[in-house]
Amino acid sequence: MRQIFSRIVSFILLTSLLTTTLVAQRRNQPNVEAKINALIARMTLAEKLGQLQQLDGDFPTGAGRPEHFEMVKKGLLGSTLNVRGAKNVNELQRAAMQSRLKIPHLFAFDVIHGYRTIFPVPLGEAASFDPKAAEMSSYIAAKESRAAGVAWTFAPMVDIARDPRWGRIVEGAGEDTYLGAQFAAARVRGFQGPDYSRPDRVLACAKHWVAYGAAQAGRDYNTTDISENTLYNVYFPPFKAAKDAGVDTFMSSFNSLNGIPATADRWTLTDVLRNQWKFDGFVVSDYTSVMELVNHGYARDEADAAQLALNAGLDMEMVSRFMNQNGEKLVKEKKLSMATIDEAVRRILRIKFRLGLFDNPYTDESLEAKTLLAPEHRKAAREIAAESFVLLKNDNQTLPVRKNVKELAVVGALADSKEDILGSWNGDGKAADAVTVLEGIKNKLGPNTKIRYAPGCDAKCEDTSGFDKALDAVRDSDFTILVLGESAGMSGEASSRSDIDLPGRQLELVRAVAKTGKPYAVVLMNGRPLTINWLAENSPAILETWFAGTEGGNAVADVLFGDVNPSGKLPVTFPRSVGQIPLFYNQPSTGRPFDANNKYTSKYLDVPNTPLYPFGYGLSYTKFQISNLRLSAKQIAPNGSLTVTADVENTGAREGTEVVQLYIRDLVGSIVRPVKELKGFERVTLKAGEKRAVTFTLKPEQLGFYNAQNKFVVEPGDFRVWVGQSSADGLEGSFTVK
Ligand code: NOJ
């Protein structure tokens, strides 16, 4: 397994090195712009509007819809989503090749955490603090997608999310801008590689542009209101990182931002994206978000919505047809210029050229069967899943469980649910392929252990009639694995929750198990932070496994029985109560910071300010100690850099990996600065007793921020720096920028 992992990793490293030059070459292909202009000169207005349209195929079968074939043949439809499978795709592509201008069709699909081989949900994958792992899973997803005819994925989702009520927190890399930017870039590199015309790569899409993750009250699709400065400092950077890694499409979000729906926001779509960032790809709307401009009360009617979106800088409309059906009328009425339409067409054709579709529009049908779910993909999925788990608690070395345990109870419906372990957005993943936790445990232990499985209740856990049977299994066994949490559908799109505790009566089930006095460990499956205070206080061991994907059950067993030492860290804060939300580690400092002895400081009467588990937190089966912090300089110039070094030592009895984290605080700024900011991290694997120095470099990119004029500056002044094992600890040092 290690070998395959390192082989793929070296491949990825090599291709990342080549990425810049090859992307540049493909971007600068001779004559492409001339070819595009020649094509546009021959296109009718109806054909142009056809290129700006994306429609939805038949999701369950992946086939094109009969009416779409007709449109495609006439050159009136440029893209579909959900049409997939090499044969289906080629059929529709043949129709495109019958059209007058033979402009190839573009096939899109939501490949969020795997196509057929499903990897951990993105939030879980981010817990690995291993962007290389994300690059690898995205590469494998790309390889499978392209073999199945999909050329464009609607991923990565790079929305910063600081509200765990929001179900879509599961789709991103969590609350932190720095971590989010690293994962955004890694995922783009993994999907697109050095040249996304290749048969094992896909075009990526940075979504949702922008601030979708800041939905008020954590309610999906809700309004957002974020200052421009916070956008520049917090919400934009992962998008910018995706852009710098070469992403060539963006998706406009559903929400309104500071009063303007994102799908018709000229400032974000044109001023920031095109003018400031020099983005030359195209922007697709989210599903019917052009239509929703009317619901927002921002557009009067269909034509107005179309005009507002196109004039703001949107290029392609997903599913609703307002641009397509009103374009001609708007041009006649001079509300929309032909130049604007041509520019949108130009951007889309440019990317179709970069995808190589004009040279080779078809998918090689011989690749699909041997690529999907290839054994090395499953192996990588298992390894990445194990890396994503976070050990939240482990009193008295409850975990790992001895492999020679005689009798083991496995309790909880999620323990044997093939659907749920795949997570909320699982591409073309099949439940039948998935390994559940129960199966993973059985695979691991063999015939000498007697395993008693009892669900206790279903995931909603409203009915307790199965509790007694579960408790009998617990009493009769030496050890119990209790699998609790959310069903996959409880997080993801349109799955916001106001109560983020264990669903239903699951807590009663744990309490009853605890009351038997038998040893047990809790395995959590969920797509968001949960308010698990009782578990944190009373359960001996808790392993957070998110939704771990196709090989999830094997990966859970690898960690439960000690073949893999857990190394994940939380990419998001676990609050104690919903009332603390939004709770994130890098909050701006207040004028009245917490003081236990002063009532009139920023705090609650009924709950501490601290989280249940902080950002960056996670335990191991071994112990690490960080010592000997040293800085290369006490003072640097604003354009200078310094190194921060500390020793990390494995002081426990077995090999393990620690994610060493670097945080800074800019003590005085022209705008209020966060109390702590992650600026570096490194996974360090050490044998028992081994010690190694870890060095981070702090450069102007890490030390600066966007000031009140939204200009990036490094301001002179004093900084604090920490090197630690989470956002809540670390050795502290200081330096000055002068
Ligand atoms: C709506 C979602 O918001 C978006 O993320 C997704 O890509 C589209 N639907 C297409 O499925």
XYZ file of C-alpha atoms and ligand atoms in Angstrom:
749
model
C 0.000 0.000 0.000
C 2.810 2.381 0.969
C 4.537 1.632 -2.296
C 1.541 2.491 -4.407
C 1.029 5.619 -2.389
C 4.596 6.778 -2.882
C 4.590 5.871 -6.560
C 1.525 7.983 -7.161
C 2.886 10.741 -4.950
C 6.158 10.936 -6.894
C 4.159 11.025 -10.082
C 2.157 13.906 -8.699
C 5.264 15.716 -7.504
C 6.819 15.386 -10.902
C 3.720 16.589 -12.675
C 3.337 19.537 -10.267
C 6.846 20.616 -11.173
C 5.933 20.465 -14.819
C 2.559 22.101 -14.279
C 3.610 25.707 -14.689
C 5.477 25.288 -17.936
C 3.011 22.935 -19.583
C -0.024 24.947 -18.564
C 1.699 27.977 -20.014
C 2.398 26.095 -23.239
C -1.174 24.948 -23.625
C -2.421 28.409 -22.786
C -0.196 29.937 -25.413
C -1.035 27.509 -28.186
C -0.527 29.364 -31.424
C -3.539 30.658 -33.261
C -6.149 29.564 -30.744
C -7.520 33.067 -30.306
C -7.531 33.510 -34.085
C -9.363 30.208 -34.502
C -11.914 31.243 -31.888
C -12.490 34.589 -33.570
C -12.897 32.915 -36.943
C -15.454 30.574 -35.431
C -17.352 33.372 -33.715
C -17.482 35.256 -37.014
C -19.329 32.297 -38.535
C -21.740 31.731 -35.646
C -25.359 32.824 -35.687
C -26.691 34.539 -32.581
C -28.697 31.395 -31.782
C -25.535 29.287 -31.966
C -23.705 31.733 -29.720
C -26.496 31.614 -27.161
C -26.376 27.823 -27.419
C -22.756 27.846 -26.260
C -23.798 29.822 -23.188
C -26.340 27.193 -22.166
C -25.902 24.169 -19.947
C -28.767 21.710 -19.387
C -29.219 18.748 -17.078
C -29.119 15.203 -18.435
C -30.743 12.180 -16.869
C -28.978 11.825 -13.537
C -29.746 8.190 -12.700
C -28.712 6.729 -16.057
C -26.221 9.373 -17.180
C -27.872 9.462 -20.602
C -28.578 12.555 -22.655
C -32.206 13.613 -22.955
C -33.832 13.178 -26.389
C -34.599 16.898 -26.692
C -30.954 17.715 -25.986
C -29.781 15.586 -28.905
C -31.910 17.722 -31.199
C -30.562 20.952 -29.763
C -26.969 19.722 -29.940
C -27.330 18.684 -33.591
C -28.494 22.202 -34.394
C -25.585 23.727 -32.463
C -27.976 25.154 -29.870
C -26.607 23.561 -26.704
C -22.958 23.694 -25.669
C -22.854 21.769 -22.395
C -24.710 19.357 -20.134
C -24.250 18.221 -16.578
C -24.781 14.686 -15.334
C -24.461 13.058 -18.762
C -21.704 10.541 -18.163
C -20.421 7.115 -19.064
C -18.167 6.878 -22.131
C -20.915 5.457 -24.328
C -23.548 8.041 -23.330
C -21.079 10.849 -23.774
C -19.909 9.713 -27.184
C -23.503 9.392 -28.368
C -24.250 12.990 -27.544
C -20.865 14.103 -28.837
C -21.646 12.473 -32.179
C -24.697 14.712 -32.357
C -22.453 17.740 -31.754
C -20.205 16.588 -34.579
C -23.242 16.639 -36.867
C -23.839 20.295 -36.146
C -22.951 22.961 -38.701
C -19.807 24.192 -36.924
C -18.914 20.970 -35.098
C -18.206 22.728 -31.837
C -17.611 19.961 -29.287
C -19.981 19.490 -26.386
C -18.711 19.923 -22.826
C -19.702 17.286 -20.255
C -19.790 18.309 -16.604
C -20.447 16.385 -13.410
C -20.138 16.959 -9.678
C -17.044 14.930 -8.844
C -16.674 16.180 -5.298
C -14.782 13.410 -3.507
C -14.333 10.771 -6.132
C -16.050 9.554 -9.271
C -16.551 5.827 -8.715
C -13.872 5.228 -6.086
C -15.108 7.465 -3.313
C -12.623 9.225 -1.061
C -13.378 10.829 2.303
C -15.615 13.888 2.166
C -13.519 17.022 1.555
C -13.803 18.243 5.151
C -12.427 14.894 6.303
C -9.687 14.916 3.724
C -8.660 18.371 4.916
C -8.245 16.878 8.399
C -5.244 15.010 7.007
C -3.475 18.364 6.728
C -1.933 16.653 3.725
C -2.510 18.563 0.491
C -0.576 15.835 -1.366
C -3.299 13.390 -0.353
C -5.939 15.747 -1.759
C -3.921 16.114 -4.937
C -3.783 12.369 -5.274
C -7.485 11.759 -4.610
C -8.378 14.514 -7.100
C -6.026 12.997 -9.648
C -7.633 9.574 -9.272
C -11.082 11.148 -9.442
C -10.022 12.963 -12.620
C -8.687 9.783 -14.161
C -11.916 7.904 -13.503
C -14.088 10.841 -14.606
C -12.337 11.382 -17.898
C -12.426 7.664 -18.636
C -16.188 7.923 -18.147
C -16.384 10.865 -20.553
C -16.637 13.644 -17.963
C -14.323 16.516 -18.902
C -15.314 19.044 -16.269
C -15.889 18.658 -12.543
C -17.758 21.157 -10.393
C -15.014 21.034 -7.793
C -13.173 22.013 -5.724
C -15.554 23.776 -3.416
C -13.315 26.302 -1.690
C -15.842 28.174 0.442
C -14.578 29.118 3.884
C -17.202 27.895 6.342
C -17.344 29.029 9.935
C -20.832 27.845 10.725
C -21.284 24.118 11.317
C -25.034 24.433 11.020
C -24.454 24.905 7.291
C -24.657 21.416 5.774
C -22.220 22.200 3.005
C -19.372 22.692 5.435
C -18.736 19.027 4.564
C -17.746 19.918 0.990
C -14.888 22.281 1.751
C -11.660 22.396 3.711
C -13.180 23.994 6.817
C -12.818 27.328 8.538
C -9.257 28.375 7.823
C -8.096 30.534 4.948
C -4.502 29.293 4.844
C -5.413 25.605 5.032
C -8.262 26.221 2.578
C -5.916 27.833 0.073
C -3.451 24.932 0.284
C -6.226 22.418 -0.354
C -7.807 24.516 -3.104
C -4.545 24.615 -5.037
C -3.803 20.931 -4.408
C -7.210 19.860 -5.655
C -6.929 21.983 -8.779
C -3.492 20.487 -9.500
C -4.865 17.017 -8.939
C -7.844 17.469 -11.253
C -6.193 19.439 -14.021
C -2.581 18.322 -13.836
C -0.109 19.987 -16.134
C -2.445 19.734 -19.116
C -6.117 18.951 -18.733
C -6.531 17.844 -22.328
C -4.929 14.582 -21.253
C -7.124 11.487 -20.980
C -6.560 11.280 -17.214
C -7.343 14.882 -16.252
C -10.394 17.112 -16.043
C -11.141 20.791 -16.020
C -11.809 22.016 -12.464
C -14.254 24.643 -11.202
C -13.698 26.829 -8.139
C -17.002 27.302 -6.380
C -19.067 28.970 -5.074
C -18.011 32.464 -6.057
C -18.445 33.905 -3.522
C -19.065 33.935 0.254
C -21.675 31.163 -0.084
C -20.227 29.583 3.068
C -21.179 32.653 5.075
C -24.922 32.008 4.744
C -26.596 33.828 7.603
C -27.680 31.526 10.444
C -26.048 28.643 8.611
C -29.218 28.203 6.540
C -28.386 27.069 3.040
C -28.919 29.547 0.181
C -29.356 32.371 2.685
C -28.110 35.944 2.388
C -24.510 36.901 3.086
C -23.215 40.244 4.190
C -19.427 40.381 4.458
C -17.215 43.454 4.336
C -14.994 43.788 1.268
C -11.992 43.666 3.533
C -13.067 40.339 5.067
C -13.654 39.028 1.567
C -10.086 39.914 0.608
C -8.552 38.560 3.789
C -10.700 35.525 4.498
C -13.015 34.411 1.695
C -11.098 35.251 -1.505
C -7.682 33.641 -0.856
C -8.697 30.015 -1.507
C -10.271 31.141 -4.806
C -7.138 33.091 -5.659
C -5.037 30.041 -4.832
C -7.224 27.947 -7.140
C -6.839 30.554 -9.873
C -3.077 30.664 -9.422
C -2.988 26.865 -9.634
C -4.612 27.214 -13.053
C -8.327 26.688 -12.461
C -10.152 27.763 -15.607
C -13.760 27.933 -14.458
C -15.588 29.455 -11.526
C -19.199 28.901 -10.444
C -21.228 31.872 -9.265
C -23.046 31.217 -6.029
C -26.725 31.279 -5.089
C -26.426 33.862 -2.333
C -26.654 37.573 -2.457
C -23.548 39.300 -1.168
C -23.820 42.758 0.326
C -27.116 43.210 -1.461
C -26.170 41.907 -4.902
C -26.864 38.306 -5.957
C -23.487 36.736 -6.797
C -24.721 35.605 -10.196
C -25.157 39.213 -11.289
C -22.405 40.878 -9.304
C -20.198 42.887 -11.637
C -17.725 43.657 -8.895
C -16.886 40.017 -8.115
C -17.408 38.595 -11.621
C -15.595 41.251 -13.607
C -13.681 43.715 -11.450
C -12.082 41.157 -9.154
C -11.962 38.063 -11.334
C -11.132 39.484 -14.734
C -9.554 42.841 -14.052
C -7.650 42.248 -10.843
C -6.870 38.543 -11.151
C -6.622 38.368 -14.975
C -8.786 35.251 -15.083
C -9.346 34.286 -18.728
C -11.566 31.226 -18.267
C -15.347 31.272 -17.881
C -17.948 31.478 -15.123
C -20.944 29.156 -14.976
C -23.960 30.015 -12.869
C -25.090 27.656 -10.161
C -28.189 25.556 -10.878
C -30.964 27.988 -11.948
C -29.273 30.867 -10.134
C -29.973 33.173 -13.094
C -33.664 32.365 -12.728
C -33.404 33.032 -8.996
C -32.382 36.637 -9.642
C -36.124 37.197 -9.960
C -36.818 35.555 -6.586
C -34.106 37.708 -5.043
C -36.120 40.700 -6.197
C -33.062 41.881 -8.094
C -34.386 41.280 -11.613
C -37.845 42.307 -12.795
C -38.360 39.379 -15.146
C -36.552 36.751 -17.213
C -35.063 39.167 -19.695
C -33.893 41.479 -16.956
C -32.240 38.562 -15.145
C -30.453 37.476 -18.333
C -29.246 40.967 -19.035
C -28.049 41.553 -15.473
C -26.113 38.286 -15.365
C -24.445 38.622 -18.755
C -23.594 42.266 -18.325
C -22.100 41.510 -14.916
C -19.744 38.939 -16.430
C -21.493 35.566 -16.204
C -20.755 33.319 -19.204
C -22.770 30.127 -18.949
C -26.231 29.526 -17.504
C -26.896 26.241 -15.761
C -30.364 24.747 -16.315
C -32.606 27.824 -16.471
C -32.734 29.281 -19.991
C -33.180 32.972 -19.457
C -30.044 34.056 -21.328
C -30.756 31.674 -24.157
C -34.374 32.628 -24.575
C -34.018 36.367 -24.152
C -30.642 37.058 -25.725
C -31.975 37.961 -29.136
C -34.619 40.318 -27.811
C -32.072 41.978 -25.494
C -29.658 42.539 -28.369
C -32.457 44.066 -30.454
C -33.425 46.336 -27.599
C -29.751 47.275 -27.141
C -29.771 46.102 -23.526
C -27.061 43.616 -24.325
C -24.254 44.081 -26.808
C -23.062 41.495 -29.286
C -19.565 42.178 -27.956
C -20.641 40.978 -24.500
C -22.121 37.796 -25.934
C -19.063 37.217 -28.113
C -16.776 37.613 -25.139
C -18.698 34.987 -23.160
C -18.600 32.632 -26.155
C -14.898 33.323 -26.593
C -14.146 32.352 -22.981
C -16.077 29.104 -23.285
C -14.523 28.146 -26.620
C -11.075 28.958 -25.243
C -11.538 26.362 -22.537
C -12.950 23.815 -24.980
C -9.742 24.313 -26.961
C -7.621 23.889 -23.846
C -9.505 20.690 -23.122
C -8.348 19.388 -26.490
C -11.939 18.741 -27.514
C -11.559 20.287 -30.959
C -8.746 17.809 -31.704
C -10.370 14.845 -30.050
C -13.984 15.230 -28.965
C -14.538 11.559 -28.135
C -13.786 9.390 -25.135
C -11.888 6.147 -25.582
C -14.562 3.636 -24.562
C -12.008 0.980 -23.736
C -10.684 2.886 -20.713
C -13.751 3.110 -18.510
C -14.082 -0.478 -17.298
C -10.424 -0.863 -16.400
C -10.067 2.556 -14.800
C -13.089 2.780 -12.518
C -12.490 1.324 -9.080
C -9.043 0.057 -10.058
C -7.378 -1.781 -7.157
C -4.741 0.934 -6.750
C -7.521 3.530 -6.485
C -9.161 1.596 -3.692
C -5.821 1.281 -1.932
C -5.202 4.998 -2.128
C -8.754 5.630 -0.889
C -8.116 3.418 2.138
C -4.864 5.127 2.992
C -6.206 8.647 2.571
C -9.294 7.779 4.610
C -7.135 6.552 7.493
C -5.139 9.783 7.307
C -8.322 11.822 7.618
C -9.426 10.395 10.987
C -9.031 12.506 14.081
C -8.547 10.871 17.472
C -10.466 13.222 19.753
C -10.051 11.351 22.985
C -8.237 8.237 24.167
C -8.211 7.779 27.936
C -5.962 5.036 29.296
C -5.042 3.908 25.805
C -8.501 2.521 25.188
C -7.529 2.439 21.533
C -6.107 0.633 19.670
C -8.166 -2.455 20.393
C -6.251 -5.718 20.694
C -6.624 -7.822 17.557
C -6.983 -10.928 19.690
C -10.098 -9.612 21.435
C -12.310 -12.647 21.961
C -15.775 -11.128 21.735
C -16.559 -7.772 20.208
C -19.846 -5.899 19.984
C -20.437 -3.452 17.155
C -23.371 -1.149 17.820
C -25.030 1.555 15.710
C -26.852 1.553 12.386
C -24.093 3.585 10.741
C -21.679 0.725 11.417
C -23.216 -1.293 8.635
C -24.563 1.293 6.220
C -22.982 1.173 2.795
C -24.845 4.297 1.683
C -23.839 6.490 4.589
C -20.129 5.768 4.613
C -19.949 7.100 1.037
C -20.933 10.564 2.247
C -23.155 13.266 0.951
C -21.934 13.804 -2.610
C -20.538 10.626 -3.991
C -20.376 11.062 -7.764
C -21.025 7.773 -9.463
C -20.058 5.818 -6.365
C -22.042 2.673 -5.686
C -23.121 1.625 -2.225
C -22.421 -1.972 -3.220
C -18.699 -1.142 -3.613
C -18.421 0.320 -0.130
C -16.872 -1.426 2.857
C -18.768 -0.669 6.054
C -17.152 -0.395 9.466
C -18.601 -3.762 10.435
C -17.185 -5.357 7.283
C -13.837 -3.651 7.819
C -13.693 -5.038 11.363
C -14.583 -8.525 10.132
C -11.911 -8.301 7.423
C -9.376 -7.318 10.031
C -10.135 -9.826 12.758
C -10.796 -13.146 11.151
C -12.617 -16.104 12.661
C -11.160 -16.127 16.180
C -13.164 -13.147 17.342
C -16.870 -13.470 17.894
C -18.523 -10.318 16.584
C -22.006 -9.333 17.697
C -23.630 -6.632 15.635
C -26.722 -4.778 16.865
C -27.795 -1.448 15.348
C -29.687 -0.317 18.485
C -31.676 2.128 16.349
C -31.479 3.644 12.887
C -29.409 6.786 12.268
C -32.311 9.080 13.141
C -32.705 7.086 16.331
C -36.250 8.009 17.227
C -37.203 4.470 18.202
C -35.425 2.829 21.145
C -36.932 -0.620 20.820
C -33.635 -2.046 19.578
C -31.631 -0.757 22.541
C -32.061 -3.868 24.698
C -30.646 -6.165 22.070
C -27.703 -3.839 21.586
C -27.085 -3.715 25.326
C -27.162 -7.508 25.528
C -24.479 -7.615 22.837
C -22.406 -5.109 24.829
C -22.763 -7.068 28.087
C -21.848 -10.342 26.433
C -18.709 -8.940 24.770
C -15.263 -7.870 25.943
C -15.245 -4.595 24.046
C -17.723 -2.466 22.088
C -17.309 -0.257 19.054
C -20.165 2.204 19.057
C -20.676 3.912 15.707
C -22.662 7.122 16.034
C -23.329 10.337 14.154
C -25.206 11.602 11.153
C -26.541 9.813 8.135
C -24.910 11.062 4.924
C -28.039 13.026 3.992
C -27.906 15.070 7.200
C -25.079 17.141 5.785
C -24.422 18.484 2.301
C -26.590 20.743 0.182
C -29.907 21.827 1.671
C -29.043 19.979 4.892
C -28.581 22.677 7.477
C -29.291 21.775 11.090
C -30.088 24.060 14.000
C -29.147 21.383 16.520
C -25.788 19.799 15.806
C -25.821 17.253 18.593
C -26.030 13.516 17.995
C -29.333 12.954 16.176
C -32.408 11.587 17.905
C -31.837 9.415 20.947
C -28.308 8.302 20.103
C -27.016 9.898 23.277
C -29.364 7.728 25.343
C -27.879 4.726 23.612
C -24.306 5.725 24.544
C -25.305 6.464 28.107
C -26.885 3.043 28.372
C -23.781 1.409 26.926
C -21.597 3.366 29.351
C -23.796 2.258 32.235
C -23.027 -1.415 31.566
C -19.500 -0.631 32.770
C -18.036 -2.476 29.790
C -15.173 -0.848 27.876
C -16.096 0.826 24.624
C -14.941 3.345 22.041
C -17.028 5.712 19.964
C -16.518 6.011 16.220
C -18.135 9.147 14.834
C -19.422 9.599 11.303
C -20.577 13.057 10.422
C -20.144 15.867 7.928
C -19.817 18.740 10.385
C -18.614 19.513 13.898
C -21.012 18.142 16.502
C -21.701 19.417 20.012
C -20.710 16.173 21.713
C -20.061 17.462 25.220
C -21.296 14.371 27.013
C -19.120 12.108 24.906
C -16.121 14.369 25.410
C -16.578 14.203 29.159
C -17.622 10.612 29.622
C -16.611 8.334 26.780
C -13.176 6.776 27.074
C -12.264 7.101 23.384
C -13.627 8.976 20.372
C -12.436 8.586 16.810
C -13.814 11.103 14.290
C -14.051 9.417 10.869
C -16.306 11.851 8.898
C -17.697 9.949 5.886
C -14.718 7.927 4.802
C -15.710 6.660 1.338
C -15.557 3.358 -0.517
C -12.763 1.892 1.609
C -13.945 3.628 4.756
C -14.674 0.518 6.807
C -11.242 -0.982 6.156
C -9.595 2.321 7.019
C -11.549 2.581 10.275
C -10.461 -0.942 11.178
C -6.840 -0.086 10.298
C -6.929 2.664 12.896
C -9.102 0.937 15.521
C -6.768 -2.049 15.656
C -3.563 -0.078 15.465
C -2.234 -0.897 11.993
C -2.390 2.820 11.300
C -1.671 5.417 13.954
C -4.179 8.289 13.623
C -2.694 11.636 12.609
C -5.616 13.852 11.513
C -6.246 17.295 12.986
C -9.501 19.224 13.045
C -9.847 21.611 10.094
C -12.749 23.225 11.907
C -13.611 24.128 15.491
C -15.987 21.887 17.447
C -18.167 24.213 19.549
C -19.665 23.367 22.926
C -23.015 24.764 21.948
C -24.793 26.170 18.934
C -25.033 29.451 20.832
C -21.272 29.982 20.412
C -21.481 29.927 16.614
C -19.700 31.389 14.713
C -16.745 30.098 16.694
C -13.397 29.950 14.905
C -9.854 30.132 16.208
C -8.697 33.081 14.111
C -11.227 35.595 15.326
C -10.279 39.280 15.317
C -9.238 40.590 18.711
C -11.818 42.536 20.678
C -11.513 45.629 22.842
C -12.555 43.612 25.850
C -10.836 40.258 25.597
C -11.986 37.499 27.947
C -11.099 38.050 31.578
C -12.561 35.653 34.124
C -12.420 38.325 36.826
C -14.150 41.032 34.882
C -17.785 40.669 33.973
C -17.602 43.353 31.313
C -15.422 41.410 28.931
C -16.409 39.471 25.842
C -17.983 36.228 27.055
C -21.157 34.323 27.837
C -22.841 33.865 31.182
C -23.641 30.249 30.497
C -20.856 28.735 28.403
C -17.095 29.243 28.202
C -15.586 31.033 25.206
C -13.401 28.070 24.445
C -14.433 25.380 21.997
C -14.977 21.750 22.870
C -12.127 20.866 20.490
C -10.041 23.574 18.858
C -8.957 23.928 15.249
C -5.818 21.893 14.554
C -6.458 19.463 17.424
C -6.032 15.707 17.195
C -4.316 12.971 19.208
C -2.130 10.029 18.301
C -1.449 6.600 19.819
C 1.972 7.984 20.633
C 3.007 11.312 22.212
C 4.936 14.199 20.762
C 6.814 16.981 22.387
C 7.854 20.229 20.787
C 10.899 22.035 22.146
C 13.693 24.466 21.408
C 11.916 27.147 19.389
C 14.388 29.312 17.484
C 14.043 32.122 14.989
C 16.632 33.023 12.384
C 16.218 36.726 13.176
C 14.719 38.954 15.810
C 14.046 41.660 13.276
C 13.358 41.624 9.536
C 12.486 44.160 6.839
C 8.918 44.219 5.468
C 10.135 42.495 2.310
C 12.348 40.092 4.238
C 11.736 36.624 5.568
C 12.754 34.551 8.557
C 12.802 30.926 9.519
C 11.159 29.466 12.586
C 12.495 26.134 13.772
C 11.483 23.786 16.562
C 12.342 20.229 17.477
C 9.597 17.657 17.501
C 10.148 14.432 19.371
C 8.167 11.242 19.518
C 8.221 10.576 23.261
C 5.859 7.616 23.111
C 6.319 3.955 22.376
C 5.360 3.664 18.719
C 5.848 5.346 15.377
C 3.486 8.163 14.568
C 2.923 11.305 12.554
C 2.480 14.735 14.093
C 1.152 17.731 12.168
C 3.415 20.500 13.427
C 1.652 23.849 13.085
C 2.942 27.407 12.822
C 0.763 30.314 13.915
C 1.429 34.053 14.045
C -0.187 37.125 15.487
C 0.424 40.603 14.151
C 0.098 42.559 17.400
C -0.864 45.979 16.041
C -2.323 46.625 12.605
C -3.995 49.356 10.622
C -7.002 47.063 10.763
C -7.759 44.750 13.684
C -5.848 41.494 13.254
C -6.853 37.956 14.228
C -5.679 36.615 17.587
C -3.890 33.790 15.777
C -3.408 32.756 12.164
C -2.125 29.481 10.756
C 0.780 30.159 8.395
C 2.435 26.793 7.981
C 2.117 23.103 8.820
C 4.084 19.974 8.220
C 3.386 16.291 8.731
C 6.346 14.719 10.473
C 6.614 10.951 10.854
C 8.847 9.808 13.692
C 9.788 6.455 15.150
C 9.498 6.023 18.922
C 12.178 8.167 20.526
C 13.059 9.929 17.291
C 13.520 13.694 17.236
C 13.708 16.034 14.269
C 13.935 19.741 13.620
C 11.088 21.288 11.633
C 11.684 24.591 9.907
C 9.104 26.993 8.549
C 9.831 30.079 6.497
C 7.759 33.186 7.069
C 7.702 35.399 3.989
C 5.878 38.615 3.155
C 2.965 36.526 1.750
C 2.412 35.096 5.221
C 3.086 38.251 7.194
C 0.937 40.637 5.214
C -2.790 41.244 4.903
C -5.208 43.404 2.938
C -5.482 46.807 4.576
C -8.519 49.096 4.711
C -7.922 50.051 1.068
C -7.779 46.326 0.226
C -4.118 46.616 -0.694
C -1.815 43.799 0.381
C 0.734 45.180 2.857
C 3.279 43.993 5.381
C 3.110 46.503 8.194
C 6.029 47.204 10.490
C 5.489 46.088 14.057
C 5.780 43.249 16.521
C 4.676 39.715 15.820
C 4.169 36.701 17.994
C 4.799 33.241 16.659
C 3.846 29.782 17.932
C 4.871 26.304 16.900
C 2.534 23.714 18.292
C 0.229 20.747 17.965
C -3.033 22.689 17.627
C -4.318 26.262 17.546
C -4.625 26.159 21.336
C -1.054 25.367 22.354
C 2.517 25.856 21.232
C 5.879 27.337 22.092
C 5.830 31.080 21.754
C 8.395 33.453 20.280
C 8.417 36.941 18.858
C 10.021 39.091 16.192
C 9.709 42.547 14.722
C 9.179 43.827 11.215
C 10.956 47.136 10.838
C -26.049 23.094 -7.016
C -24.827 23.168 -6.160
O -24.865 24.333 -5.378
C -23.527 23.145 -6.940
O -22.471 23.005 -6.034
C -23.525 22.030 -7.952
O -22.298 21.991 -8.637
C -24.697 22.237 -8.887
N -25.942 22.187 -8.136
C -24.736 21.193 -9.995
O -25.098 19.971 -9.499
